[in-house]
XYZ file of N, CA and C in Angstrom:
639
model
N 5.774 6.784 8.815
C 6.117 6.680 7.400
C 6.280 5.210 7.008
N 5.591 5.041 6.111
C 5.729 3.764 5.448
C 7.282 3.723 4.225
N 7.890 2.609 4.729
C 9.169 3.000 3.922
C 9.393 1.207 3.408
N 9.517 1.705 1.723
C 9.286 0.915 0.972
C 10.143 0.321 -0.265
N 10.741 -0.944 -0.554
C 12.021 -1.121 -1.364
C 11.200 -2.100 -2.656
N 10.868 -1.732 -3.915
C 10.081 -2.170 -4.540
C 11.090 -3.413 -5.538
N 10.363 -4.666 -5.955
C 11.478 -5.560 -6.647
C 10.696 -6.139 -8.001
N 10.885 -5.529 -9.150
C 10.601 -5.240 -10.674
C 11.334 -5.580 -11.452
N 11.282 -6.431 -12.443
C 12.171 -6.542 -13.388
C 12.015 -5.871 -14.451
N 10.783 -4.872 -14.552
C 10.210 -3.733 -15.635
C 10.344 -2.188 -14.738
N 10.864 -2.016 -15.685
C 11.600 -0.435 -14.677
C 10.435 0.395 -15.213
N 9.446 0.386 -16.158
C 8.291 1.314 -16.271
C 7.855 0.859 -15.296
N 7.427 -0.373 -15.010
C 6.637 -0.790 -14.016
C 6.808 0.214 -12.551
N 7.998 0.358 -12.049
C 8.393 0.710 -11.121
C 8.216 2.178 -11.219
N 8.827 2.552 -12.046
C 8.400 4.438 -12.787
C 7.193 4.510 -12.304
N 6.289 4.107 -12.744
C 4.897 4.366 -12.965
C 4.287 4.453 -11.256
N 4.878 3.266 -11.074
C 4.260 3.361 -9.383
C 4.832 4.334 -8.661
N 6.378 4.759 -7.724
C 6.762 5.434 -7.843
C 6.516 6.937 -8.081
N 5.479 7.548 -9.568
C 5.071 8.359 -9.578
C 3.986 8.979 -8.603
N 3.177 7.655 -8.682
C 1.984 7.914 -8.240
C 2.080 7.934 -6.675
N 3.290 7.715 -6.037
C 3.123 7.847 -4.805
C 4.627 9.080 -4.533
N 5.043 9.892 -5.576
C 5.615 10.921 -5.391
C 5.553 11.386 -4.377
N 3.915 12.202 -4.105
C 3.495 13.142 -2.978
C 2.881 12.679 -1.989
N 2.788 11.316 -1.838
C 2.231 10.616 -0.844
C 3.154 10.990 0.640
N 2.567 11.725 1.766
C 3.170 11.988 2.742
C 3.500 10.996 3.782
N 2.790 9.547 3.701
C 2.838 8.455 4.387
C 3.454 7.457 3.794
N 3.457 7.539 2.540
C 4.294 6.174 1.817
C 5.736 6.910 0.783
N 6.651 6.053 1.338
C 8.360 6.224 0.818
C 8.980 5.349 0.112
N 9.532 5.332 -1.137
C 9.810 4.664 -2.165
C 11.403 4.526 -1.536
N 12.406 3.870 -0.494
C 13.214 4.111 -0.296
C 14.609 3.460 -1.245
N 13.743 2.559 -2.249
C 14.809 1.858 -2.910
C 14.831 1.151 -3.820
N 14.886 0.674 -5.065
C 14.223 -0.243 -6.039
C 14.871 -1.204 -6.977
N 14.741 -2.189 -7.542
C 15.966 -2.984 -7.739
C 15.078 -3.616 -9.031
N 15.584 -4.672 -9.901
C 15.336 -5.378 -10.650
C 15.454 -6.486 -11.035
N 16.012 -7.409 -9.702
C 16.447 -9.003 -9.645
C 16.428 -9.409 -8.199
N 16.560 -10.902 -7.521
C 15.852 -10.677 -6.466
C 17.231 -10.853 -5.461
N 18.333 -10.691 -6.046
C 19.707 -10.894 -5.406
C 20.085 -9.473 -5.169
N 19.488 -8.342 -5.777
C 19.647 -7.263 -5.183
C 18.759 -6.873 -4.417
N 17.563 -7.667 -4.199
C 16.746 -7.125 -3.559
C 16.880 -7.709 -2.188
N 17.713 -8.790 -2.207
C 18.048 -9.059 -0.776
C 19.174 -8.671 0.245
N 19.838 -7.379 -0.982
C 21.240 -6.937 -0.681
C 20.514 -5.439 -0.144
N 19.824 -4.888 -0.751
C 19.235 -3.670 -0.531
C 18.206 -3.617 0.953
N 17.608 -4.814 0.940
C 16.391 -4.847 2.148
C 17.576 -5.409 3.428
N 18.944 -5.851 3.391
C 19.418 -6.269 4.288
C 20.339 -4.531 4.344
N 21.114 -3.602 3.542
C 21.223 -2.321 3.630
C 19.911 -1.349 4.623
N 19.262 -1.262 3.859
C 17.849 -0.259 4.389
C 17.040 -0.603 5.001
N 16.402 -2.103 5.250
C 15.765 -1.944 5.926
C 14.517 -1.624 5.818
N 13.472 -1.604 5.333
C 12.094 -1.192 4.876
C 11.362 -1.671 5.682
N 10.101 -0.904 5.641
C 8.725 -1.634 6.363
C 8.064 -2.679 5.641
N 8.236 -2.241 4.414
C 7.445 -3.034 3.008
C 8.279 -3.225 2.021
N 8.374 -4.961 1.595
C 8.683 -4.988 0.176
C 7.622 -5.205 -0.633
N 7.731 -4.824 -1.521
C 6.818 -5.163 -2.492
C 7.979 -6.136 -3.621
N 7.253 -7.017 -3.709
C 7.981 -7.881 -5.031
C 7.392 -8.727 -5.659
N 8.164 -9.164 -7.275
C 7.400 -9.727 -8.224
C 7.685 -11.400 -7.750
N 7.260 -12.372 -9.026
C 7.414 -13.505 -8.317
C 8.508 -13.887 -9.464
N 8.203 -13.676 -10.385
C 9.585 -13.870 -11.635
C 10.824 -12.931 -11.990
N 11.510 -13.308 -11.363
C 12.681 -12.009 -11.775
C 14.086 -12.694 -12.230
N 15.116 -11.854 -12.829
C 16.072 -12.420 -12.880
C 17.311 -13.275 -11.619
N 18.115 -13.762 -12.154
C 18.507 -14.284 -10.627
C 18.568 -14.790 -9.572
N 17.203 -14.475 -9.385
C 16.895 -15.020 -8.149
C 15.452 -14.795 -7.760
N 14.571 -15.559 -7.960
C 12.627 -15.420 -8.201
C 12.533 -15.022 -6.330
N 11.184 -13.976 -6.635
C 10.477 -13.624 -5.435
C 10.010 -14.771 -4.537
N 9.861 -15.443 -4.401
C 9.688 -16.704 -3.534
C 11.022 -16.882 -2.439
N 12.222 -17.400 -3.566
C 13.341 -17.381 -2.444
C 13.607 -15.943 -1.890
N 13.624 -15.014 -2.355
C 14.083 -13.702 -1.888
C 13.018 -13.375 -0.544
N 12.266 -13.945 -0.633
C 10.846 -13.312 0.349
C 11.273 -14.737 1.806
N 11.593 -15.808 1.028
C 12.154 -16.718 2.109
C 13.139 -16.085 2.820
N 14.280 -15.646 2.402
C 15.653 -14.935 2.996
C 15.230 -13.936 3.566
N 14.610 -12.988 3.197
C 14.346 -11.555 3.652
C 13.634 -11.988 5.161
N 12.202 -13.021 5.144
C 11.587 -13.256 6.373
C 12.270 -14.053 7.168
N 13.515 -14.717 6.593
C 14.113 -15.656 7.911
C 15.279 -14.261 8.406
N 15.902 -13.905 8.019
C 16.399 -12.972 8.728
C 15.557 -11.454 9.139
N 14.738 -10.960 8.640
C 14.175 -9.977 9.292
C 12.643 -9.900 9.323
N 11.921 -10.943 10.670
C 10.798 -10.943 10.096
C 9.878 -10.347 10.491
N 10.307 -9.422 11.048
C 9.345 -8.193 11.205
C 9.028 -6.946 9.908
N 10.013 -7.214 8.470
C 9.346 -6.834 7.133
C 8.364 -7.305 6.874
N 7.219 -6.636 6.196
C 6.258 -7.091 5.431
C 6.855 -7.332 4.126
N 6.012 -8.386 3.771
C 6.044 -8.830 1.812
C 4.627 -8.625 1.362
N 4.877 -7.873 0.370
C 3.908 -7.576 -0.504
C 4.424 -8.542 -2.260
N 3.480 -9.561 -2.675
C 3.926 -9.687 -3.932
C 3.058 -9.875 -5.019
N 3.701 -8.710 -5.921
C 2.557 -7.739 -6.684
C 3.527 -8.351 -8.098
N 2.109 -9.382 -9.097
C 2.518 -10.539 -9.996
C 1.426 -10.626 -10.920
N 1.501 -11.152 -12.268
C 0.579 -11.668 -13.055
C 0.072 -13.122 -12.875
N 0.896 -13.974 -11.967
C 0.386 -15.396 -11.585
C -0.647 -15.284 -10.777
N -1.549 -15.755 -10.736
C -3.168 -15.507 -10.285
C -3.370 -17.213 -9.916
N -2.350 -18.358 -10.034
C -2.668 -19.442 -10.025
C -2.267 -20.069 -8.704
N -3.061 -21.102 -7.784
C -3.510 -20.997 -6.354
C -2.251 -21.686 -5.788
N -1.380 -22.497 -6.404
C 0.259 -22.740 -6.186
C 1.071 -21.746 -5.745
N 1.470 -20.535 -6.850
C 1.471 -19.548 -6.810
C 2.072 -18.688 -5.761
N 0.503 -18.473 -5.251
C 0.202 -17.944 -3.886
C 0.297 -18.627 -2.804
N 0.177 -19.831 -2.921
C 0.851 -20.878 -1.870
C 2.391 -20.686 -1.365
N 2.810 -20.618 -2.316
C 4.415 -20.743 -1.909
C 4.833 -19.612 -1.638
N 4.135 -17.988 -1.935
C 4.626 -17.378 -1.635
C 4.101 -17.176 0.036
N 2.942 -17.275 0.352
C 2.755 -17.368 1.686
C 3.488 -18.253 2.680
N 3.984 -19.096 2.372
C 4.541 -20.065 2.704
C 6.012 -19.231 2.727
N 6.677 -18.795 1.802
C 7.803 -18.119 1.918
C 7.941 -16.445 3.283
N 6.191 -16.753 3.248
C 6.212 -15.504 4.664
C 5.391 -14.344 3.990
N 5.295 -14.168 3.058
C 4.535 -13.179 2.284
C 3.380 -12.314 3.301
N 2.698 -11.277 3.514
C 1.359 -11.343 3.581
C 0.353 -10.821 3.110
N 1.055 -10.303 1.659
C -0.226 -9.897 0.734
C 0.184 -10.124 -0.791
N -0.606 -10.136 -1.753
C -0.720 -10.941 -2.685
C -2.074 -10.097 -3.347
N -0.932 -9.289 -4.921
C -1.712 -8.213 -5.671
C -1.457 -8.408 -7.276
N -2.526 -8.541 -7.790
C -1.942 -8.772 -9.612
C -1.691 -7.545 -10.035
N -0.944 -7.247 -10.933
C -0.091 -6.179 -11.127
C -1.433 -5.553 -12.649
N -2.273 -6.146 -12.527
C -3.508 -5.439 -13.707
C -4.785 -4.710 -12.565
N -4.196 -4.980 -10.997
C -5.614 -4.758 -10.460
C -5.429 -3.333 -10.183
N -5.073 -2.041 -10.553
C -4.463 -0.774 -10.741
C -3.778 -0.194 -9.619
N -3.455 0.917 -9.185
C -3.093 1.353 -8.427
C -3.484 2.129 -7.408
N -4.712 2.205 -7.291
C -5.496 2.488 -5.978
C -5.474 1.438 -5.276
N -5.880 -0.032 -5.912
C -5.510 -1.350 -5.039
C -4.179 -1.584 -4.514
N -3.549 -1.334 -5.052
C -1.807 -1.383 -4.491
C -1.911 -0.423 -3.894
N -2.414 1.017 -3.389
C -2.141 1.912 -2.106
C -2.893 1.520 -0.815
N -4.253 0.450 -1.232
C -5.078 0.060 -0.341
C -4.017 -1.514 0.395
N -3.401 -1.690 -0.699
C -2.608 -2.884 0.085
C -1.180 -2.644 0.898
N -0.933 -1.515 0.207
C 0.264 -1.146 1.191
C -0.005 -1.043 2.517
N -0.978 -0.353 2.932
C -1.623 0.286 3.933
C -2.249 -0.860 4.970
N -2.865 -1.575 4.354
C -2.904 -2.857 4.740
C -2.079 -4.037 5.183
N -1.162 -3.789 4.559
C 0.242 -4.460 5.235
C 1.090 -4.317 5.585
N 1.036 -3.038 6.002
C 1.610 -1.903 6.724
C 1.324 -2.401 8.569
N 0.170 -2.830 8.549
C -0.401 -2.475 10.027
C -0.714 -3.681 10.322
N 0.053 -4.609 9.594
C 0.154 -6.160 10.264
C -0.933 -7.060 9.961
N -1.642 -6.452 9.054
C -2.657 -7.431 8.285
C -2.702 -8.137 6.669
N -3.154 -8.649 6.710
C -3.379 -9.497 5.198
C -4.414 -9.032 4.153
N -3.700 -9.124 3.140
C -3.907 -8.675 2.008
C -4.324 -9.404 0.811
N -5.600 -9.923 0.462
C -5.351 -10.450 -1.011
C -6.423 -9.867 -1.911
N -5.592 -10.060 -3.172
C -6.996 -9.073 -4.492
C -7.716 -10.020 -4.614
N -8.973 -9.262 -4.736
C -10.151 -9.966 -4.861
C -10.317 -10.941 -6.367
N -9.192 -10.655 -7.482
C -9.398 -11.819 -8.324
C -8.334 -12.716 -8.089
N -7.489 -12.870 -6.745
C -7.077 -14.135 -6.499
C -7.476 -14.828 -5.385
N -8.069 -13.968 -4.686
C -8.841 -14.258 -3.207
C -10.153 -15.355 -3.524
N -11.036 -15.542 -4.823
C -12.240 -16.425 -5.003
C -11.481 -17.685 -4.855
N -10.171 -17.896 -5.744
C -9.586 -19.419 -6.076
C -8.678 -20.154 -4.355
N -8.634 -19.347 -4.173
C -7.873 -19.918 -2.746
C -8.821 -19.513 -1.375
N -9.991 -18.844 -1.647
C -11.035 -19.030 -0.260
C -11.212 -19.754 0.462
N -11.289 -21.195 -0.223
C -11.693 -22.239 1.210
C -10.827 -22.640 2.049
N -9.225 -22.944 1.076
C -8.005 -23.373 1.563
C -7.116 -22.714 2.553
N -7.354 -21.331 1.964
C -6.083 -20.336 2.855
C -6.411 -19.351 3.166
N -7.680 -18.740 3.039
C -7.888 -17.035 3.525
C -8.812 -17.064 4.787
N -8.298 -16.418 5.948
C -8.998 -16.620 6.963
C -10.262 -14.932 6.922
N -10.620 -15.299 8.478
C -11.618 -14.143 8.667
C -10.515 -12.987 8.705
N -9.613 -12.789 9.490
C -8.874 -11.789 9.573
C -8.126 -11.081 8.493
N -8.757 -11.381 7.215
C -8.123 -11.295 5.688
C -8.956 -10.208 5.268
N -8.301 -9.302 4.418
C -8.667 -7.969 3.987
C -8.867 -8.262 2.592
N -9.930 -8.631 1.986
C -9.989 -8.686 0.454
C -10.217 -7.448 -0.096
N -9.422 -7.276 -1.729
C -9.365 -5.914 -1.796
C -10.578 -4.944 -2.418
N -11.684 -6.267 -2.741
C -13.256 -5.459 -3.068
C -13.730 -4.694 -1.833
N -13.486 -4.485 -0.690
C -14.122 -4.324 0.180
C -14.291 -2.948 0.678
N -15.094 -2.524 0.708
C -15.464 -0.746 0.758
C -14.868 -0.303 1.459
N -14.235 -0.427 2.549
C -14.220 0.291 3.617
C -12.792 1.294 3.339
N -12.499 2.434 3.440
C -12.006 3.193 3.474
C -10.663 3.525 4.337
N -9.418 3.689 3.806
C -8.867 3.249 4.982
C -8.206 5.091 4.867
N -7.689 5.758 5.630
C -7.534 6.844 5.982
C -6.507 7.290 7.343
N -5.418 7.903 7.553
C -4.793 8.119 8.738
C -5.195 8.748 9.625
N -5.182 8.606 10.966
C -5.359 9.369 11.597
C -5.448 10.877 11.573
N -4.386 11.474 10.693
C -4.175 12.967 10.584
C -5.319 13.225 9.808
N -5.206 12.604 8.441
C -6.639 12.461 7.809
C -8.113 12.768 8.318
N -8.047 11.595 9.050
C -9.692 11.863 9.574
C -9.455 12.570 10.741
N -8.447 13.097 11.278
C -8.398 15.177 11.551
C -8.775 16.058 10.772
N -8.353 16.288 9.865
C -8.387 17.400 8.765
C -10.041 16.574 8.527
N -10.206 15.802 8.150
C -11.766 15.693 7.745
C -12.890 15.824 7.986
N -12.178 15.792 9.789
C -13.552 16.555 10.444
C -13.384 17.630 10.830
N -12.225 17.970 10.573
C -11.990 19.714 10.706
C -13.047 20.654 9.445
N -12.611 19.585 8.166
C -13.353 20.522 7.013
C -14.864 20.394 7.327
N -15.278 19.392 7.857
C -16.916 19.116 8.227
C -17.529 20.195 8.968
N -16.209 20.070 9.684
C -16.631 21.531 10.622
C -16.689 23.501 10.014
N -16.436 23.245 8.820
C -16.372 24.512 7.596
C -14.843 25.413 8.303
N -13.811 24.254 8.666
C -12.512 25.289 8.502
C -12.457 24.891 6.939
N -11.347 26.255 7.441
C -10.686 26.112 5.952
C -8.949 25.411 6.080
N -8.104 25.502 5.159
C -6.912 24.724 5.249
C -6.173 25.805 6.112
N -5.635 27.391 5.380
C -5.190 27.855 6.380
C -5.604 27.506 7.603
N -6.871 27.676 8.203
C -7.441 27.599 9.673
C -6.790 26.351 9.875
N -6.980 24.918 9.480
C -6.728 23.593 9.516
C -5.196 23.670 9.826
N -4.331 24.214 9.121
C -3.087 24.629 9.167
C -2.544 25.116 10.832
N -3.726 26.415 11.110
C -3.447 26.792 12.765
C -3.723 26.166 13.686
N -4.434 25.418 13.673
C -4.740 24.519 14.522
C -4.179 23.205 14.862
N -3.441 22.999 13.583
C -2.690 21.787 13.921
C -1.044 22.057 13.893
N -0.783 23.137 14.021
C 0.585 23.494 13.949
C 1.294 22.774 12.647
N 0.927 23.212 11.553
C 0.818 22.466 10.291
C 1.137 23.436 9.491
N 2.053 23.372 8.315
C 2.153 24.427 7.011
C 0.963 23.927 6.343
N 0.316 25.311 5.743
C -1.355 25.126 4.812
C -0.657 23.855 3.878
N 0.430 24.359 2.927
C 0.808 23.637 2.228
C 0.964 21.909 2.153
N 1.239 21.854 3.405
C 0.901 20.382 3.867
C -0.347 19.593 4.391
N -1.507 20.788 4.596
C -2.930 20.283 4.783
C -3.475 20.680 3.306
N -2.946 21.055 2.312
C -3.491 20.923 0.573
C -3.422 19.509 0.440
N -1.823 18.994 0.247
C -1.345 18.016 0.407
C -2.234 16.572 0.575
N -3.032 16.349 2.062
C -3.776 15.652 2.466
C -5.085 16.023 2.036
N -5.231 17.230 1.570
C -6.617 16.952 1.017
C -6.655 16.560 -0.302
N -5.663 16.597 -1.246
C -5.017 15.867 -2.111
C -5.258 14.532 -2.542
N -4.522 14.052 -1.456
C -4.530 12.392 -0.974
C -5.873 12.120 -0.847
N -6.594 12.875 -0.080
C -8.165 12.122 0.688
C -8.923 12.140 -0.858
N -8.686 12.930 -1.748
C -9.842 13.432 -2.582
C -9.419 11.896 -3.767
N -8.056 11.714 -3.727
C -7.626 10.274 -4.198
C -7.968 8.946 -3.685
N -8.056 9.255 -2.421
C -8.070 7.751 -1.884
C -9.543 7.370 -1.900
N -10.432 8.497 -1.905
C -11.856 8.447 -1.842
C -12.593 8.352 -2.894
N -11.729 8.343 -4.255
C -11.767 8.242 -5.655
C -13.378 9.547 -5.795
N -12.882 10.887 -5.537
C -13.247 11.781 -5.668
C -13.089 12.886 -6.177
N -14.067 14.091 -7.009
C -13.597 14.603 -8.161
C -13.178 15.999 -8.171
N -13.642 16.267 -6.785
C -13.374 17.709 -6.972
C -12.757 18.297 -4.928
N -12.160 19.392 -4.662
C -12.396 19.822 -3.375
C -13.991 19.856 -2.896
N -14.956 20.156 -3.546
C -16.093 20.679 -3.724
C -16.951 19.446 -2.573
N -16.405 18.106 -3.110
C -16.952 16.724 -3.621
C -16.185 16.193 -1.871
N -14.739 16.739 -1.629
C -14.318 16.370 -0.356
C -15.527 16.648 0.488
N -15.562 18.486 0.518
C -16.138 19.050 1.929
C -17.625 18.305 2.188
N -18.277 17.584 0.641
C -19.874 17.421 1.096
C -19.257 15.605 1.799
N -18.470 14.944 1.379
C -18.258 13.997 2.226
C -17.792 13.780 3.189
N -17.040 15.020 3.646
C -17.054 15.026 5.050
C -18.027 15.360 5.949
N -18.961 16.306 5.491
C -19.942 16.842 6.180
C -21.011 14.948 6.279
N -21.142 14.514 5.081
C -21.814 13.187 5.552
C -21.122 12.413 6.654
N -20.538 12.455 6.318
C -19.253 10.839 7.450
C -18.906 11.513 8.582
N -19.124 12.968 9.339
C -18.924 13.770 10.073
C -18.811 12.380 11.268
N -17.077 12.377 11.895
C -16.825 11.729 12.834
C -17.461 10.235 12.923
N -17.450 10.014 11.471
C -17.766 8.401 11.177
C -16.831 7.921 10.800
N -15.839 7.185 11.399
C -14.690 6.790 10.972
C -14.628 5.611 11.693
């Protein structure tokens, strides 16, 4: 489980995201704040895998908060999800320990592709801040967020080649010692993450990608 303490000074902002990862069975909204003096009171409480934070907030700006958070626990990831797109910016927040870096207009399929991404100890930057800082600071080992590749859990690309294989969810369900209800669930997710339109639209892409993962 990805467990996650988000730092917003726009509480729609936070609503909105939040929603969209309601039913997400891998990602956990464990806590959320709106200045960056609580956000260093809350991540030193709970504990998260991921912060996500802005770079302007009241109190106390995402820069220092992302400094404090990585000198005492630096095995958190920082995620900081901002309208500054300018190559300073992103300097200082990397510099503060950061390792991904998302404009808050690039929607929210990009922010689930970056969680996930900096989740598993890699780097993260959106592809409209990734052109201005290419030569200076983004190495090969950098995940830009144009990049096709599909990212999917393990359980996932279970169930995916289970459906390739023409089970169905109950069946998918017996076999994995699984409530159906929780293999809907992931087919849910996959039919989202794959920006796909129907169940219909899953089973023929699994049958293509059959154990191409």
């Amino acid at each position: 489980m990805i467990t996650i303490i988000m730092a917003e000074d726009h509480q729609m902002l936070i609503d909105g995201v939040q929603s969209f990862f309601e039913y997400d069975e891998e990602i956990s909204f464990i806590g959320t704040v709106n200045d960056g003096e609580e956000l260093v009171k809350l991540v030193a409480l709970k504990q998260p895998k991921i912060v996500i934070t802005d770079i302007r907030m009241p109190r106390m700006d995402g820069i220092q908060a992302t400094r404090i958070i990585k000198k005492n626990y630096p095995h958190i990831h920082i995620l900081a999800m901002t309208m500054f797109d300018q190559p300073e910016a992103i300097k200082q927040m990397l510099d503060a320990g950061a390792t991904g870096y998302i404009l808050k207009n690039s929607g929210i399929k990009m922010l689930s592709k970056a969680i996930i991404t900096v989740a598993n100890g890699d780097t993260f930057f959106d592809p409209n801040v990734a052109f201005n800082f290419m030569n200076s600071y983004i190495e090969d080992n950098v995940t830009i967020g144009n990049t096709s590749k599909i990212i999917l859990s393990n359980r996932e690309k279970e169930i995916l080649n289970l459906i390739a294989n023409g089970s169905t969810s109950k069946k998918i369900a017996e076999l994995l010692f699984i409530a159906k209800t929780t293999v809907d669930t992931h087919r849910k997710n996959m039919i989202r993450k794959l920006n796909l339109a129907s169940g219909s639209d899953l089973i023929k892409y699994a049958i293509d990608k059959k154990y191409n993962f």
